[in-house]
Coordinates of C-alpha atoms in Angstrom, one line a residue:
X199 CA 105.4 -25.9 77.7
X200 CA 102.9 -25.0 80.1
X201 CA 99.9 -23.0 80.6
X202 CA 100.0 -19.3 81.8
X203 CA 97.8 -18.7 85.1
X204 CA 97.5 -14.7 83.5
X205 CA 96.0 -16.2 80.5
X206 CA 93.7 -18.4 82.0
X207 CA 92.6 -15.5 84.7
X208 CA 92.4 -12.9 81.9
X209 CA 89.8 -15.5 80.2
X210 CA 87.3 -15.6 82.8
X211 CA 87.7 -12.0 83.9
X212 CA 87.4 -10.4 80.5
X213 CA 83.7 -11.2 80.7
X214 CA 82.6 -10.0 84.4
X215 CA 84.7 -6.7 83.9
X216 CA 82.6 -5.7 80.9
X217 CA 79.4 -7.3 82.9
X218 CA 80.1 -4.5 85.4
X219 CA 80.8 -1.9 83.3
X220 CA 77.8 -2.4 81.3
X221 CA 75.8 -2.9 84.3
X222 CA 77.0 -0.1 86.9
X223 CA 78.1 2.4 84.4
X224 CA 75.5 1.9 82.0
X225 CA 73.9 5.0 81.9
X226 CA 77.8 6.9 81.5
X227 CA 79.1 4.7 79.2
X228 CA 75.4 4.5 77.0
X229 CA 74.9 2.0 74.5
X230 CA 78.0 1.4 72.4
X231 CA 80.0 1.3 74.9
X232 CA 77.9 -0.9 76.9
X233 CA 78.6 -3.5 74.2
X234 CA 81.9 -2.2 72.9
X235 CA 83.0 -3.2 76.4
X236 CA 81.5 -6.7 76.8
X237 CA 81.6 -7.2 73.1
X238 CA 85.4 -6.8 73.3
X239 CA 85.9 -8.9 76.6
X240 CA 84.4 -11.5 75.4
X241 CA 86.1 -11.7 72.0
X242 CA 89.2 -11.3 74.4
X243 CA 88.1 -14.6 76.4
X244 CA 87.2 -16.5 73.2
X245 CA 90.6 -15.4 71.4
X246 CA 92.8 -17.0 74.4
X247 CA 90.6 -19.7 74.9
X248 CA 91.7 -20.9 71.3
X249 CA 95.2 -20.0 72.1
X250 CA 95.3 -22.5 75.0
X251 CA 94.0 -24.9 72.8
X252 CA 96.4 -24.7 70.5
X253 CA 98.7 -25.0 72.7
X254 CA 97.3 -28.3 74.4
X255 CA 96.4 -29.8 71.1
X256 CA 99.0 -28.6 68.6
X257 CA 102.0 -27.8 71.1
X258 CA 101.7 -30.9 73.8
X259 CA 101.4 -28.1 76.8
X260 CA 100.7 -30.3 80.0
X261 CA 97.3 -30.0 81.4
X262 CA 97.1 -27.1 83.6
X263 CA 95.5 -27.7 87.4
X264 CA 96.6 -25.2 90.1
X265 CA 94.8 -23.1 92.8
X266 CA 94.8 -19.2 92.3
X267 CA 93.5 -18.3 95.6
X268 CA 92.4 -19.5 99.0
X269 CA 88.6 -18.6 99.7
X270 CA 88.8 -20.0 103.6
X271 CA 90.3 -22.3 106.3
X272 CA 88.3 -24.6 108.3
X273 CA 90.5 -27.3 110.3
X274 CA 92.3 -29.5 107.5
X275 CA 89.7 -28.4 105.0
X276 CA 90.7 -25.1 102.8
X277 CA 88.7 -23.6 100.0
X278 CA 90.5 -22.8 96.5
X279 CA 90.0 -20.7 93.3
X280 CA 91.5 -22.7 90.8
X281 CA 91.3 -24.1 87.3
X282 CA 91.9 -27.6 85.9
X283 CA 92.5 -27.2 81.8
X284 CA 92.7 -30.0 79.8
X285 CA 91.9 -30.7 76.1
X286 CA 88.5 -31.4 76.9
X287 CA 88.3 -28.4 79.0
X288 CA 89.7 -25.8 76.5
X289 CA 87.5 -27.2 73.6
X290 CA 84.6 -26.1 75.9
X291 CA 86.0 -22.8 77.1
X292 CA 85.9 -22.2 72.8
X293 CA 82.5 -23.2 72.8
X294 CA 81.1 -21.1 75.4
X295 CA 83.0 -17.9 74.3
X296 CA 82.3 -18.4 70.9
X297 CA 78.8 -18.9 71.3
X298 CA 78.8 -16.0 73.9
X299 CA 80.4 -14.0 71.0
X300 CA 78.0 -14.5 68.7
X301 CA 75.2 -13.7 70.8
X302 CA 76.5 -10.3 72.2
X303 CA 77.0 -9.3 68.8
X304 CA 73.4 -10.7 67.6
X305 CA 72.0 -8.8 70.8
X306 CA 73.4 -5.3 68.8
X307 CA 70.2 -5.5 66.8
X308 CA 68.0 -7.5 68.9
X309 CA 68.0 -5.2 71.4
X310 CA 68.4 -1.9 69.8
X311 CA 64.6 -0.2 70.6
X312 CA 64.8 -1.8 74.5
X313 CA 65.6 0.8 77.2
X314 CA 67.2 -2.2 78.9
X315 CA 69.8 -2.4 76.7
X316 CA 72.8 -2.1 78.6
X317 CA 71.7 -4.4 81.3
X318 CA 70.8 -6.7 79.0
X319 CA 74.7 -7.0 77.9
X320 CA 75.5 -6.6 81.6
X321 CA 73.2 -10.3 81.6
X322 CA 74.8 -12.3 79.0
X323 CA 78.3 -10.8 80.2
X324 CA 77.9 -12.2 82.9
X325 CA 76.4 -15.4 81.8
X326 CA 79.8 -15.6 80.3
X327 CA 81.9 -15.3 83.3
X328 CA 79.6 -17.8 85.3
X329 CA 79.7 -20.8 82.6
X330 CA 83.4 -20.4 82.2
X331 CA 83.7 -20.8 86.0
X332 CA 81.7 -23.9 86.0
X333 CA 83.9 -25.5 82.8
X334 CA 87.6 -24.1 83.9
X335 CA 86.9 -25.4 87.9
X336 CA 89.1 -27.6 89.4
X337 CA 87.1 -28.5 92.4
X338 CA 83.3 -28.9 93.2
X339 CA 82.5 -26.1 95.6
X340 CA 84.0 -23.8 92.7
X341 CA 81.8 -25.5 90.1
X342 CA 78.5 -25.5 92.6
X343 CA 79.5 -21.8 92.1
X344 CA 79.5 -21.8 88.3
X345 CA 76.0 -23.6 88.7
X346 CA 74.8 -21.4 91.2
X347 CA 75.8 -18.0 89.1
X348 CA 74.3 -19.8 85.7
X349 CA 71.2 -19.9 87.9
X350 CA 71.1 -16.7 88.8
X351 CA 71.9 -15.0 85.4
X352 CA 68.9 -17.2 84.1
X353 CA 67.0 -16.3 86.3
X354 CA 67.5 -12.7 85.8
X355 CA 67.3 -13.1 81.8
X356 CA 64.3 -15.1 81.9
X357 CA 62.4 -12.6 83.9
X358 CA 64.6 -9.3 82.2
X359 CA 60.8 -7.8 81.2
X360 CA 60.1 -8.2 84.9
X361 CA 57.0 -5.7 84.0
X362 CA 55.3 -8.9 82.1
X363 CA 53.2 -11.2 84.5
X364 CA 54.6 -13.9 82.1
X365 CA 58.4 -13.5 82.6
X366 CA 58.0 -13.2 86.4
X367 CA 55.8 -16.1 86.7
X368 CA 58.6 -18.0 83.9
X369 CA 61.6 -16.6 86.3
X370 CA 60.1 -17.9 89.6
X371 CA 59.3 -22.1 87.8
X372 CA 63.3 -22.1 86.6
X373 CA 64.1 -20.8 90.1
X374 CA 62.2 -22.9 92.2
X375 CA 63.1 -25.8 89.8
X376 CA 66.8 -25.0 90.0
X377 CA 66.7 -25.2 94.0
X378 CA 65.6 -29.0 93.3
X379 CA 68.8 -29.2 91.3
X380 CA 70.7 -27.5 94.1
X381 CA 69.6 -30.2 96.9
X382 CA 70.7 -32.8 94.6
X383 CA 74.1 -31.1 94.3
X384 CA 74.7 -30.4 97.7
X385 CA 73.9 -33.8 99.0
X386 CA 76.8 -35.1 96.2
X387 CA 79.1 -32.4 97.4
X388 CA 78.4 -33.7 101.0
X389 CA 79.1 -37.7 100.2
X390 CA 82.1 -36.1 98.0
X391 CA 83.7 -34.9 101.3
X392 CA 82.5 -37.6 103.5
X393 CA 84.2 -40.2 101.6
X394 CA 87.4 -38.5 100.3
X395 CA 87.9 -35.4 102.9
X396 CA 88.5 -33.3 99.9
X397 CA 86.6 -31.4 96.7
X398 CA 89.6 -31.2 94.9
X399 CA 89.1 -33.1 91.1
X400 CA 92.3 -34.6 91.2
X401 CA 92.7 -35.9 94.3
X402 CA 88.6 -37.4 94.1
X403 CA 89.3 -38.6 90.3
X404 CA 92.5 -40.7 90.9
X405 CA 90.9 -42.3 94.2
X406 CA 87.8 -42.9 92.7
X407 CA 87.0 -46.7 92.4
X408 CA 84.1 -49.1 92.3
X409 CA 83.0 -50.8 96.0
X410 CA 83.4 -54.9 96.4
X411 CA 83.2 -57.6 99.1
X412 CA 82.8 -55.6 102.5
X413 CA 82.9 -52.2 101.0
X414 CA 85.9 -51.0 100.4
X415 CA 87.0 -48.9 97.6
X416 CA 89.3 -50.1 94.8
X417 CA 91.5 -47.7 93.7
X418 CA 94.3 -46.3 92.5
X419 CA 96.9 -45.4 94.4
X420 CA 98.6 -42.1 93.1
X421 CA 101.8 -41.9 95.4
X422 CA 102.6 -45.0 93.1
X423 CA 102.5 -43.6 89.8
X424 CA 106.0 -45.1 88.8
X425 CA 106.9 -46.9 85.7
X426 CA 107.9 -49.8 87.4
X427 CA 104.9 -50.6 89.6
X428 CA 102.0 -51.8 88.3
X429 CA 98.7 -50.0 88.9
X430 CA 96.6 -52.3 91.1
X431 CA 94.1 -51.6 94.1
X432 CA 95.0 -50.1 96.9
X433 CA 93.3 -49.5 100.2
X434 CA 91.9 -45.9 100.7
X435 CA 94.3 -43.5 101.0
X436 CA 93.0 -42.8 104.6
X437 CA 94.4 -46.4 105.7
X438 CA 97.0 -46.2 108.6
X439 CA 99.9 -47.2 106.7
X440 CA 100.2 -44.0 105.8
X441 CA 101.0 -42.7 102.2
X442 CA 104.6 -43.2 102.0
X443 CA 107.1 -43.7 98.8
X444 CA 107.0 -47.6 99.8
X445 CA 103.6 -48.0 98.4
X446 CA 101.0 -48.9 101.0
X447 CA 98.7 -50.8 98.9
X448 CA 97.0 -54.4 100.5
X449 CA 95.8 -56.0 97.0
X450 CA 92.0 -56.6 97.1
X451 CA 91.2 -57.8 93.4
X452 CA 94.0 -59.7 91.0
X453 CA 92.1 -59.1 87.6
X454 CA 95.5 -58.9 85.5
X455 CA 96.1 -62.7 87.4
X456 CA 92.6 -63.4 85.5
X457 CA 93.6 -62.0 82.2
X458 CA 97.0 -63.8 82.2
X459 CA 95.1 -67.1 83.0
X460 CA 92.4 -66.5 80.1
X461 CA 95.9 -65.3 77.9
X462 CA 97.1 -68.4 78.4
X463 CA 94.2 -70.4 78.4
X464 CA 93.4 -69.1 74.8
X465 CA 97.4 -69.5 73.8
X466 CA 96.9 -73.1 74.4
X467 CA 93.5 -73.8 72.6
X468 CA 94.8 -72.0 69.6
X469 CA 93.3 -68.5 69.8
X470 CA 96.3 -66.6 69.8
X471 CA 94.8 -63.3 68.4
X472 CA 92.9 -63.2 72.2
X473 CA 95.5 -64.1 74.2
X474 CA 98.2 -60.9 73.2
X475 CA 94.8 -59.1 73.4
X476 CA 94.4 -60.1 77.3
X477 CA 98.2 -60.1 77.7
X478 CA 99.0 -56.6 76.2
X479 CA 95.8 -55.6 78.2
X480 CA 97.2 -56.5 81.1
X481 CA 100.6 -54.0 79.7
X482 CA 98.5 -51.5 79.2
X483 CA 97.1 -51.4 82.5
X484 CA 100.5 -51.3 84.0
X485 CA 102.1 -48.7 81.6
X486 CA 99.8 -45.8 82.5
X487 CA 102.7 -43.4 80.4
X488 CA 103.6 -44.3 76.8
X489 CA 107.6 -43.2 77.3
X490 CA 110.3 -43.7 79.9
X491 CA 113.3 -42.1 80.6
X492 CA 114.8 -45.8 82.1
X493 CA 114.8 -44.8 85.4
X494 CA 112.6 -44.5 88.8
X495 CA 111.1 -41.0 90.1
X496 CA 110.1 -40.9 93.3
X497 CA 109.4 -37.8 95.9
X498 CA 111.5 -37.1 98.8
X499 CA 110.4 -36.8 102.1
X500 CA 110.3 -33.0 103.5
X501 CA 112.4 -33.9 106.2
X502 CA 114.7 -35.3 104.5
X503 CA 115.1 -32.5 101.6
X504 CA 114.9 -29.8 104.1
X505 CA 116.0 -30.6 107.7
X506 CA 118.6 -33.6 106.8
X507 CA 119.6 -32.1 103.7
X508 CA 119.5 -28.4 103.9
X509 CA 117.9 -28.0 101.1
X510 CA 116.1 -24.8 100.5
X511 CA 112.6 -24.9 100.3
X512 CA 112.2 -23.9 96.9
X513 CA 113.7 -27.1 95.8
X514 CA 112.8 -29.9 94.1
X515 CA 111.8 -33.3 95.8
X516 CA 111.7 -35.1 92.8
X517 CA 114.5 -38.0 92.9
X518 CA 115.9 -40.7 91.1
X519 CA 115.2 -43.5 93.2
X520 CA 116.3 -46.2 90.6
X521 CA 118.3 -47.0 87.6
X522 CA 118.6 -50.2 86.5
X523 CA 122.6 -51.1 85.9
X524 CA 121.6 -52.1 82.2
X525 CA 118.8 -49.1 81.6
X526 CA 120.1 -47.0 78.6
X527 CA 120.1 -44.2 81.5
X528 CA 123.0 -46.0 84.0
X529 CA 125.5 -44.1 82.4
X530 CA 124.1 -40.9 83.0
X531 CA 122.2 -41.1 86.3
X532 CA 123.0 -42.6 89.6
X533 CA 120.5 -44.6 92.1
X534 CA 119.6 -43.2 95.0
X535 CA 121.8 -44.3 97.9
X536 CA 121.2 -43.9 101.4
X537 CA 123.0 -45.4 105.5
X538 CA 121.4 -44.9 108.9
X539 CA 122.8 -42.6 110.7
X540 CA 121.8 -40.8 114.3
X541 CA 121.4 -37.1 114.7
X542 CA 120.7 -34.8 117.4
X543 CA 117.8 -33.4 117.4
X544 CA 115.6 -36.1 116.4
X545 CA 116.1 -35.9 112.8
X546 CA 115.3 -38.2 110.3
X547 CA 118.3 -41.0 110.7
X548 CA 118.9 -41.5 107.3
X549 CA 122.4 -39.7 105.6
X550 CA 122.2 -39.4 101.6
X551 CA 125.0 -40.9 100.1
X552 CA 123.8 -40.1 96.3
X553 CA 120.9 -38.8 94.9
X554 CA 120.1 -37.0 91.6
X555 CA 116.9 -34.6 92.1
X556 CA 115.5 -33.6 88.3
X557 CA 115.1 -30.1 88.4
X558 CA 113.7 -30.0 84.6
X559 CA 113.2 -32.2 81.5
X560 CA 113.2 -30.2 78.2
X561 CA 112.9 -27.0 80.3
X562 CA 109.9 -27.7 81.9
X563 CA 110.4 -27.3 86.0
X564 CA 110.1 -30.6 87.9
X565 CA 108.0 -29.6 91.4
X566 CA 106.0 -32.8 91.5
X567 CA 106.1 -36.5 90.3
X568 CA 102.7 -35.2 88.1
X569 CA 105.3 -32.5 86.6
X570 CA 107.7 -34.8 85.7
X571 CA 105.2 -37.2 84.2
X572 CA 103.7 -34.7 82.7
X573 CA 107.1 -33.7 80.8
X574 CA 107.8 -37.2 80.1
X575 CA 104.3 -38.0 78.1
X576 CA 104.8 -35.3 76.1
X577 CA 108.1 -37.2 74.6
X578 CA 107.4 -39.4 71.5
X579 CA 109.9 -42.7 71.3
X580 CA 113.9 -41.5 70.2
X581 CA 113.2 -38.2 71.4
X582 CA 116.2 -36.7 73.0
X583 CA 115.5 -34.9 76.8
X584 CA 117.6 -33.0 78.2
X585 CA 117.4 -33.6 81.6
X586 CA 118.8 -30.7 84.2
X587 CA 119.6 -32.7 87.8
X588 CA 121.0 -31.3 91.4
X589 CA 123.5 -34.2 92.3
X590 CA 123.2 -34.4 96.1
X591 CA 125.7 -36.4 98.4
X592 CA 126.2 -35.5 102.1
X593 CA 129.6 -35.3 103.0
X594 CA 131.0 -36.2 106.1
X595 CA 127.6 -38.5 107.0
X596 CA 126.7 -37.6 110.3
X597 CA 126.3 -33.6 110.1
X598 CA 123.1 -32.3 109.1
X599 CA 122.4 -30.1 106.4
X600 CA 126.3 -30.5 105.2
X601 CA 125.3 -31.4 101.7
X602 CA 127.0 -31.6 98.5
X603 CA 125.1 -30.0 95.4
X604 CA 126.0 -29.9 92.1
X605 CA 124.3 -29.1 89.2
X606 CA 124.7 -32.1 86.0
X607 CA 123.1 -32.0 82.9
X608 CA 122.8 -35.1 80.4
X609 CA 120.8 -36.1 77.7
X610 CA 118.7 -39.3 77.9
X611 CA 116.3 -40.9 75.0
X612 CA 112.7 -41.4 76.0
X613 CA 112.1 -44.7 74.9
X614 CA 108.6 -46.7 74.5
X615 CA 107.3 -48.2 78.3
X616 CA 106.5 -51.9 77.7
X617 CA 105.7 -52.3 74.2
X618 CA 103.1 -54.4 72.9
X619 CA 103.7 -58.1 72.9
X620 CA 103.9 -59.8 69.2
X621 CA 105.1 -63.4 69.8
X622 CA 103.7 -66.4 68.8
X623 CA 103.8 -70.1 70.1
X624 CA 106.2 -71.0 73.0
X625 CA 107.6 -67.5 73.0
X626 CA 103.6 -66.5 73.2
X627 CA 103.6 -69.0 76.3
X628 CA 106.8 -67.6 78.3
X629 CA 105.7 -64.1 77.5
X630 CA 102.5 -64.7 79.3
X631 CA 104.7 -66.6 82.4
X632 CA 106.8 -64.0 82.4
X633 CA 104.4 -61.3 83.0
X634 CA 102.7 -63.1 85.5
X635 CA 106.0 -63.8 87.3
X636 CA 106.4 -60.0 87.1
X637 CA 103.2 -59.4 89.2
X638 CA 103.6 -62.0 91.8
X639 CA 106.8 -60.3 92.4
X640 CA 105.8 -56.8 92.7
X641 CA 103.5 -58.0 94.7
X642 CA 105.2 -59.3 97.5
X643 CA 107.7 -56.4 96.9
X644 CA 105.2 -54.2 98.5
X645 CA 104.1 -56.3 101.2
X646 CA 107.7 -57.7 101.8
X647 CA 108.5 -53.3 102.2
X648 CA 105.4 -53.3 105.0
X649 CA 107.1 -56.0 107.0
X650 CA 110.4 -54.5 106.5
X651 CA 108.7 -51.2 108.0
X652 CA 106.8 -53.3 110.9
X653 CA 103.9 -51.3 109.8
X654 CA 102.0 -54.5 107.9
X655 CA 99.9 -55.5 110.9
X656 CA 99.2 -51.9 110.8
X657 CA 97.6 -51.4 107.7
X658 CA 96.0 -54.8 107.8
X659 CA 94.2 -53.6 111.0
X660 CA 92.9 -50.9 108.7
X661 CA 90.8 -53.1 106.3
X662 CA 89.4 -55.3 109.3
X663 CA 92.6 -58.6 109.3
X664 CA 94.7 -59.8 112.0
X665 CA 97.9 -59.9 111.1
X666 CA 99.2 -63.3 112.1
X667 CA 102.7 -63.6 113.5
X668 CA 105.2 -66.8 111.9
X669 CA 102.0 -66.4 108.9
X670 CA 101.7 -63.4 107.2
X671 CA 105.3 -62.7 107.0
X672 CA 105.7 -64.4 103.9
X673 CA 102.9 -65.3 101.0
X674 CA 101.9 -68.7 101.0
X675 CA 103.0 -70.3 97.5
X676 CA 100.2 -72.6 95.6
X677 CA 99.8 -75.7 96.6
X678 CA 99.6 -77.0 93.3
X679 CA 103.2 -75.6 92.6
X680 CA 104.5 -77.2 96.1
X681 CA 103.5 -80.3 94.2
X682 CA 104.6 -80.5 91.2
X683 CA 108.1 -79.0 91.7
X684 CA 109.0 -80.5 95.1
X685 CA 108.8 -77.1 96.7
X686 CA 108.9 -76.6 101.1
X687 CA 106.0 -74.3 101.8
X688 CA 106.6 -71.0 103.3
X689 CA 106.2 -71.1 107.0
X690 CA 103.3 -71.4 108.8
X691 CA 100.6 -72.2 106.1

């Protein structure tokens, strides 16, 4: 299920078109219909506002963040209407309307003997429209708007007897106060944009990260968000590897290597009760989703989809890249499978020998990997998903946009994405091994698909290190290891 963009515009609209009916056409419409007509946008708001969330809370819609409309262009940089709704979000929109209700109907009495009635209602109306913009935003130029327009209204409501030395001397401290405010805001919008080129929430939130060693930023890497990767640090996302589907991270922090060695630590002194606390931490951080559908989603490059492929550009990107030959989902999907070929042309030389693209999951379109994880967190464990997939090939390889599209649909059970560990003793022990075996090897899965790419010297130029040819090839293996089992050391180290 997901959120309707009419909805949502009708919520913060309602509002401003009874603030300018009550405030242009107050003298034609008079009193009762000055707050007839904000009374009843308002109540309009605050009546959808609840229906969204019910429908995040009691329906498991996906969280809702689009852009409605471009504001301007400036180089890379463009400037978006849009709203982010979540739980948290709705709950507030509810709050505000609600409250916003109550006081426009409160204002009925309070203001009956003023002769600035309707402007009054014009005020709050718009007071409305203003804190809904701030709360619904999806971006911080749109919610330095909100805070700006909150400003505004307050400052017009706090000095609405402007004939009353009081009021006007009351309206001018908030305003000159709020301009304090506003410095504050802009410098954070400035640093904002200086450190992640963008204003957007979502792009800021899941590259936000604390600062260690030299300065760099740990974060999160959200062209990654798989269910087979664990969720580690990652060099910014401006780093000259790029922000491909191999996952250009460069590891600066091994914490879950730290909780798997105070895991074990504790599993030997007896203190089991910590170490599944460490170890299932350590899960945790690597599940991200609760469910899986027992296969890999990745996103297809444009090139490929459209220029390779033929795609049209409505299409989805969204792929299985891999299915494990013993996943419940083997018998129903196929892994993706590509050769190098040449084209004319300059074309991508790659030629698609399978690939399933999801196009929904429980009838919920599949755009983007969020889409699609989106649709998969709403599935509890044994829920059944009916998956709707194009199954690509491209037949004879060698001819561009030649390929083979059908349409498949299958059924797959969502099942739970590593469960909690519950073992005791040895099994305890080799639990906590295996896990850290686990990360060692994703670990050099990454790097090992750098070198594969020749773009590892690259990246490593990025973060200030030479890459160091017949060295950094391989990762050197620890020296107590080497010892123990007899092992030959990986070249040059």
């Amino acid at each position: 299920m997901e959120l309707s963009t009419t909805h949502l515009l009708i919520i913060v609209l309602a509002p401003l078109l009874g603030a300018v009916v009550a405030g242009l056409f107050g003298r034609q419409v008079g009193r009762a219909g000055a707050h007839t007509v904000t009374i009843l946008g308002v109540a309009v708001s605050c009546a959808l506002s609840g229906w969204v969330l019910w429908q995040l809370v009691g329906q498991g819609a996906a969280p809702y963040n689009q852009n409605v409309y471009t504001l301007f262009e400036v180089g890379s940089y463009a400037a978006h209407v849009g709203f982010m709704v979540d739980r948290l979000t709705a709950m507030m929109m509810v709050v505000v309307t609600f409250v916003s209700l109550l006081v426009h109907v409160y204002t009925i009495g309070y203001m009956k003997d003023d002769p600035g009635y309707q402007r009054f209602f014009s005020y709050i109306s718009l007071f409305t429209f203003s804190m809904l913009m701030l709360v619904m935003s999806n971006n911080f130029l749109q919610l330095f708007f909100g805070w700006e327009a909150v400003g505004l209204v307050s400052y017009l409501l706090i000095g609405f007897w402007f004939k009353k030395p009081t009021a006007v001397f009351a309206n001018m401290k908030a305003f000159l106060v709020n301009r304090v405010g506003d410095f504050g805001f802009l410098l954070g919008i400035a640093a904002v944009v200086y450190w992640f080129g963008t204003l957007d929430y979502a792009t800021v939130f899941a590259n936000a990260g604390s600062t260690i060693g030299d300065g760099q930023v740990v974060e999160i890497n959200p062209q990654t968000t798989n269910d087979r990767y664990n969720q580690k640090a990652y060099t910014p996302p401006n780093n000259p590897g790029g922000q491909g589907n191999s996952g250009t991270n460069i590891r600066r922090i091994r914490y879950s290597h730290v909780l798997l060695n105070a895991a074990e630590a504790c599993a030997r002194s007896g203190d089991e009760a910590s170490a599944l606390l460490w170890l299932n931490d350590v899960r945790a951080r690597a599940r991200e989703h609760d469910v899986t559908l027992g296969f890999t989603p990745e996103l297809l490059d444009e090139d490929i989809a459209f220029d390779v492929l033929g795609l049209p550009g409505d299409a989805t990107r969204v792929f299985v890249r891999y299915v494990h030959p013993e996943s419940w989902a083997a018998g129903q999907l196929r892994s993706f499978a590509s050769s190098r070929v040449e084209y004319d042309g300059g074309l991508v030389p790659v030629c698609i020998e399978q690939m399933d693209l999801i196009q929904s999951v429980n009838g919920t379109p599949i755009t983007t990997l969020d889409d699609y994880f989106n649709a998969v967190s709403s599935l509890s464990p044994g829920q059944q998903a009916d998956v709707e997939l194009l199954r690509v090939s491209q037949q004879p390889c060698g001819t561009a946009g030649s390929a083979d599209v059908q349409e498949v649909s299958v059924t797959i059970e969502a099942r739970q994405l590593l469960p909690p560990i519950t073992a005791s003793g040895q099994a305890l022990l080799e639990a906590i091994w295996h896990e850290r075996r686990v990360e060692l090897a994703l670990e050099q899965h990454r790097w090992f698909d750098l070198i594969r790419q020749g773009r590892a010297a690259e990246v490593m130029a990025g973060v200030g290190k030479v890459f160091q040819v017949g060295t950094h090839e391989l990762y050197p293996i620890p020296q107590g290891e080497v010892d123990v089992a007899g092992l030959q050391q990986n070249p040059g180290y």
